[in-house]
Short mmCIF file of C-alpha atoms and ligand atoms in Angstrom, two decimals:
data_model
loop_
_atom_site.label_atom_id
_atom_site.label_comp_id
_atom_site.label_asym_id
_atom_site.label_seq_id
_atom_site.Cartn_x
_atom_site.Cartn_y
_atom_site.Cartn_z
CA MET A 1 13.49 19.78 -89.30
CA SER A 2 16.13 22.05 -87.78
CA SER A 3 19.69 20.89 -87.19
CA LEU A 4 19.12 21.28 -83.42
CA ASP A 5 16.04 19.00 -83.55
CA GLN A 6 18.05 16.43 -85.51
CA LEU A 7 20.83 16.64 -82.93
CA LYS A 8 18.32 16.02 -80.12
CA ILE A 9 17.01 12.90 -81.90
CA TYR A 10 20.62 11.72 -82.35
CA MET A 11 21.31 12.23 -78.63
CA ASN A 12 18.13 10.37 -77.70
CA GLU A 13 19.38 7.40 -79.72
CA MET A 14 22.65 7.57 -77.79
CA TRP A 15 20.72 7.69 -74.49
CA THR A 16 18.66 4.63 -75.48
CA ASP A 17 21.83 2.66 -76.19
CA TYR A 18 23.41 3.90 -72.95
CA ILE A 19 20.57 2.87 -70.62
CA LYS A 20 20.56 -0.61 -72.18
CA MET A 21 24.13 -0.98 -70.85
CA ASN A 22 23.42 0.99 -67.68
CA PRO A 23 19.87 0.37 -66.39
CA ALA A 24 20.95 2.09 -63.15
CA ALA A 25 21.15 5.41 -65.03
CA GLU A 26 17.51 5.13 -66.04
CA LYS A 27 16.54 4.31 -62.44
CA ILE A 28 18.46 7.36 -61.16
CA TYR A 29 16.95 9.50 -63.93
CA ASN A 30 13.47 8.38 -62.81
CA LEU A 31 14.26 9.07 -59.14
CA PHE A 32 15.14 12.67 -60.02
CA ALA A 33 12.05 12.98 -62.23
CA GLN A 34 9.87 11.76 -59.33
CA SER A 35 11.50 14.46 -57.16
CA GLY A 36 10.29 17.08 -59.64
CA GLU A 37 13.60 17.56 -61.45
CA ASP A 38 13.86 18.10 -65.20
CA LEU A 39 17.29 16.67 -66.13
CA THR A 40 19.76 18.37 -68.47
CA ASN A 41 23.01 16.67 -69.51
CA ASP A 42 26.31 18.44 -68.88
CA HIS A 43 28.27 16.16 -71.18
CA ILE A 44 28.35 12.78 -72.89
CA ALA A 45 31.65 10.87 -72.92
CA LEU A 46 32.92 8.61 -75.70
CA ARG A 47 35.99 6.39 -75.82
CA THR A 48 38.08 5.27 -78.76
CA PHE A 49 41.58 4.29 -79.89
CA LYS A 50 44.11 6.70 -81.34
CA HIS A 51 44.30 5.70 -85.00
CA PRO A 52 44.22 7.60 -88.33
CA ASP A 53 40.76 6.15 -89.16
CA LEU A 54 39.30 5.93 -85.68
CA GLY A 55 40.72 8.59 -83.37
CA ILE A 56 38.99 11.54 -81.71
CA GLN A 57 38.59 13.30 -85.07
CA SER A 58 36.65 10.36 -86.54
CA LEU A 59 34.05 10.51 -83.77
CA ALA A 60 34.08 14.31 -83.52
CA GLN A 61 33.05 14.71 -87.18
CA HIS A 62 29.55 13.53 -86.22
CA PHE A 63 29.25 16.44 -83.78
CA THR A 64 31.08 19.24 -85.59
CA LYS A 65 28.55 18.88 -88.43
CA TYR A 66 25.88 19.95 -85.89
CA GLY A 67 27.93 23.03 -84.96
CA TYR A 68 30.12 21.67 -82.17
CA GLU A 69 33.55 23.26 -81.74
CA ASP A 70 36.80 21.94 -80.30
CA ARG A 71 37.28 23.77 -76.95
CA GLY A 72 39.92 21.99 -74.92
CA GLU A 73 42.44 19.17 -74.70
CA TYR A 74 43.55 16.97 -71.81
CA PHE A 75 46.50 14.66 -71.15
CA PHE A 76 46.48 11.56 -68.96
CA ILE A 77 50.09 10.46 -68.91
CA GLU A 78 49.79 7.41 -66.67
CA LYS A 79 46.68 5.99 -68.36
CA LYS A 80 48.15 6.83 -71.81
CA LEU A 81 45.04 8.74 -72.82
CA TYR A 82 44.44 11.97 -74.67
CA ALA A 83 41.07 13.75 -74.74
CA LYS A 84 39.25 16.73 -76.22
CA HIS A 85 35.98 18.38 -75.37
CA PHE A 86 33.54 19.93 -77.82
CA GLU A 87 30.90 22.57 -77.15
CA HIS A 88 27.74 23.48 -79.01
CA PRO A 89 26.70 27.17 -79.33
CA ASP A 90 23.42 26.26 -77.57
CA LYS A 91 24.47 25.97 -73.91
CA ASN A 92 21.55 23.62 -73.13
CA VAL A 93 23.03 20.98 -75.43
CA PRO A 94 25.53 18.66 -73.70
CA LYS A 95 29.24 18.99 -74.30
CA ILE A 96 30.96 15.98 -75.89
CA PHE A 97 34.10 14.59 -74.22
CA ILE A 98 36.07 12.20 -76.42
CA SER A 99 39.14 10.32 -75.21
CA GLU A 100 41.48 8.00 -77.10
CA LEU A 101 44.00 5.40 -75.96
CA GLU A 102 47.50 6.18 -77.24
CA LEU A 103 48.17 2.78 -78.78
CA GLU A 104 51.75 3.61 -79.75
CA LYS A 105 52.58 3.81 -76.01
CA MET A 106 51.09 0.38 -75.26
CA SER A 107 52.79 -3.04 -75.24
CA PRO A 108 53.07 -5.05 -78.49
CA TYR A 109 50.32 -7.36 -77.11
CA VAL A 110 47.80 -4.51 -76.74
CA GLN A 111 48.82 -2.98 -80.06
CA GLU A 112 48.41 -6.26 -81.95
CA THR A 113 45.12 -7.21 -80.25
CA ILE A 114 43.53 -3.83 -80.92
CA ALA A 115 44.94 -3.70 -84.47
CA GLN A 116 43.08 -6.97 -85.19
CA CYS A 117 39.85 -5.40 -83.88
CA ILE A 118 40.31 -2.19 -85.88
CA HIS A 119 41.00 -4.28 -89.01
CA GLN A 120 37.44 -5.67 -88.78
CA ILE A 121 35.78 -2.23 -88.84
CA LYS A 122 34.52 -1.26 -92.29
CA PRO A 123 35.81 2.25 -93.11
CA GLU A 124 32.32 3.37 -94.23
CA ALA A 125 30.91 2.33 -90.81
CA VAL A 126 32.97 5.05 -89.09
CA LYS A 127 31.50 7.68 -91.43
CA ASN A 128 27.95 6.86 -90.32
CA GLU A 129 26.86 8.99 -87.33
CA LYS A 130 25.41 5.90 -85.67
CA PHE A 131 28.98 4.62 -85.35
CA VAL A 132 29.24 6.30 -81.92
CA PHE A 133 26.74 3.74 -80.59
CA SER A 134 27.53 0.83 -82.92
CA GLY A 135 29.17 -1.36 -80.25
CA THR A 136 31.85 -3.90 -81.16
CA HIS A 137 32.77 -4.78 -84.75
CA TRP A 138 34.60 -7.91 -83.56
CA ILE A 139 33.82 -10.89 -81.30
CA PRO A 140 35.50 -10.27 -77.94
CA ASN A 141 37.09 -13.08 -76.00
CA HIS A 142 36.99 -12.99 -72.17
CA ALA A 143 40.54 -14.29 -71.68
CA THR A 144 41.80 -11.50 -73.98
CA TYR A 145 39.64 -8.98 -72.09
CA LEU A 146 41.30 -9.94 -68.80
CA LYS A 147 44.78 -9.79 -70.29
CA LEU A 148 44.14 -6.32 -71.76
CA ALA A 149 42.81 -5.13 -68.39
CA GLN A 150 46.11 -6.00 -66.71
CA GLU A 151 47.73 -3.28 -68.79
CA SER A 152 44.81 -0.90 -69.38
CA GLU A 153 41.29 -1.04 -67.94
CA TYR A 154 40.36 1.48 -70.63
CA ALA A 155 41.58 -0.84 -73.44
CA SER A 156 39.63 -3.76 -71.98
CA TRP A 157 36.43 -1.70 -71.67
CA VAL A 158 36.49 -0.55 -75.32
CA TYR A 159 37.44 -4.09 -76.38
CA ALA A 160 34.37 -5.51 -74.58
CA TYR A 161 31.86 -2.76 -75.42
CA GLY A 162 33.11 -1.16 -78.60
CA PHE A 163 31.80 2.29 -79.50
CA ARG A 164 29.00 3.61 -77.32
CA PRO A 165 28.45 6.35 -74.74
CA ASN A 166 30.58 5.54 -71.72
CA HIS A 167 28.59 7.94 -69.53
CA PHE A 168 26.02 10.69 -69.52
CA THR A 169 26.33 13.44 -66.93
CA VAL A 170 23.60 15.22 -65.00
CA SER A 171 24.13 18.98 -64.86
CA ILE A 172 23.70 19.89 -61.19
CA ASN A 173 23.43 23.57 -62.18
CA HIS A 174 20.12 22.77 -63.89
CA LEU A 175 18.59 21.03 -60.84
CA LYS A 176 16.04 22.77 -58.63
CA HIS A 177 16.52 20.87 -55.35
CA PHE A 178 19.80 18.94 -55.46
CA THR A 179 22.08 21.94 -55.99
CA ASP A 180 24.62 20.72 -53.44
CA ILE A 181 26.78 17.82 -54.67
CA THR A 182 27.16 16.28 -51.19
CA ARG A 183 23.37 16.20 -50.77
CA LEU A 184 23.01 14.75 -54.26
CA ASN A 185 25.58 12.05 -53.49
CA ASP A 186 23.71 11.15 -50.27
CA PHE A 187 20.49 10.86 -52.29
CA ILE A 188 22.16 8.51 -54.81
CA LYS A 189 23.75 6.36 -52.11
CA GLY A 190 20.54 6.38 -50.03
CA ASN A 191 18.82 4.77 -53.01
CA GLY A 192 21.32 1.92 -53.06
CA PHE A 193 23.81 3.01 -55.72
CA LYS A 194 27.57 2.86 -55.23
CA LEU A 195 29.69 5.94 -55.89
CA ASN A 196 33.26 5.99 -57.22
CA ALA A 197 35.36 6.80 -54.14
CA SER A 198 38.76 6.92 -55.90
CA GLY A 199 40.37 10.11 -54.56
CA GLY A 200 37.17 10.88 -52.58
CA GLU A 201 33.55 10.88 -53.77
CA ILE A 202 33.75 14.50 -54.93
CA LYS A 203 36.39 15.24 -57.56
CA GLY A 204 37.41 18.89 -57.91
CA THR A 205 36.58 21.95 -55.80
CA PRO A 206 34.65 25.21 -56.23
CA GLN A 207 38.08 26.91 -56.60
CA GLU A 208 38.81 24.63 -59.57
CA LEU A 209 35.34 25.66 -60.87
CA LEU A 210 34.11 22.09 -61.32
CA GLU A 211 32.90 19.44 -58.86
CA GLN A 212 32.10 15.95 -60.14
CA SER A 213 30.97 12.61 -58.77
CA SER A 214 29.92 9.38 -60.44
CA THR A 215 28.40 5.99 -59.78
CA MET A 216 30.56 2.89 -60.08
CA ALA A 217 29.62 1.04 -63.26
CA ALA A 218 27.31 -1.88 -62.41
CA GLU A 219 28.21 -5.32 -63.71
CA VAL A 220 26.60 -6.37 -66.99
CA GLN A 221 26.28 -9.92 -68.37
CA ARG A 222 28.19 -10.01 -71.66
CA GLN A 223 28.40 -12.73 -74.25
CA PHE A 224 32.04 -13.43 -75.13
CA ALA A 225 33.36 -15.98 -77.64
CA ASP A 226 34.42 -18.14 -74.69
CA GLY A 227 31.27 -17.79 -72.54
CA VAL A 228 29.01 -15.35 -70.70
CA TYR A 229 30.75 -13.19 -68.11
CA SER A 230 29.76 -10.37 -65.79
CA ILE A 231 31.89 -7.25 -66.32
CA PRO A 232 31.57 -3.51 -65.41
CA GLY A 233 29.35 -1.55 -67.81
CA CYS A 234 28.71 2.20 -67.98
CA TYR A 235 28.37 4.76 -65.20
CA TYR A 236 26.38 7.94 -64.51
CA GLU A 237 28.12 11.19 -63.63
CA PHE A 238 27.07 14.42 -61.87
CA ALA A 239 28.76 17.77 -62.49
CA LYS A 240 28.47 21.18 -60.84
CA ARG A 241 30.11 24.16 -62.52
CA TYR A 242 31.14 27.46 -60.92
CA PRO A 243 31.37 30.93 -62.49
CA MET A 244 34.68 32.31 -63.75
CA THR A 245 35.71 35.90 -62.97
CA ASN A 246 33.73 37.07 -66.03
CA GLY A 247 30.58 35.58 -64.49
CA ASN A 248 30.19 32.78 -67.05
CA LEU A 249 30.17 29.19 -65.84
CA TYR A 250 33.44 27.34 -66.44
CA GLN A 251 32.88 24.85 -69.29
CA GLY A 252 36.15 22.91 -69.32
CA PHE A 253 37.29 19.80 -67.49
CA ILE A 254 39.92 19.11 -64.81
CA ALA A 255 42.35 16.40 -65.98
CA LYS A 256 43.16 15.35 -62.40
CA SER A 257 39.44 14.73 -61.68
CA ALA A 258 38.72 13.07 -65.03
CA ASP A 259 41.67 10.76 -64.39
CA ARG A 260 39.90 9.37 -61.30
CA ILE A 261 36.49 9.26 -62.97
CA PHE A 262 37.90 7.01 -65.73
CA GLU A 263 38.27 4.43 -62.93
CA SER A 264 34.48 4.17 -62.58
CA THR A 265 34.60 1.28 -65.07
CA ASN A 266 37.45 -0.56 -63.30
CA LYS A 267 36.88 -4.11 -62.17
CA SER A 268 36.72 -4.55 -58.41
CA SER A 269 39.94 -6.31 -57.50
NI1 NI B 301 32.54 12.84 -67.59
#
């Protein structure tokens, strides 16, 4: 079997895990399929903590072995996040966007709580490629989840869900009918799904070479040590890329837009 075929199987496993946490994504996928669309992913996003044994590089190793290359870095000062994106030579294979929470900038409470979680991860588990959809390696507690969220919604999300795709992204450039993002958004909303309106439904402009929108993560029933609670899960994103002056489609990300899209997993307050 070729490396590309193996990569596609790997990504299918990630998709299977993702739609378990986000049944809305499968419904939206099916709506597009019924409209005659054949969906291609623009990127898959993963979240982790900055740590020598767990940071971006630990997750990226499972993609670089398939030929992915590091192609860009992004800074999110306020959210205390750092991210990188990776591209595969085959342009029909989704990019991988990996972010990490800069623990050293967090309060002692967040640092200690997350350190206890990280301590429970077996080092060999991180080396297995299935680690990127292995979930939690600790038993989350809902009271701790809420306390983490006061300081960082991102920290609380990874604490509750562990390691798994945070979102998949439909490439609008590959669609036949829904080539306009406003029309696509209307289609999504018309079918009863809520979009992330933080900073407007459409993030980015054609001048910035990337337009994005996303659903708000639907609530998922999660078992915590102290009971079952409903909390935001994963979301689905849509991205339209524009050509650069050389005629090639822009492949990077816009930090200002990504900053807002991170909020798709925020709890409604
Ligand atoms: Ni994204």
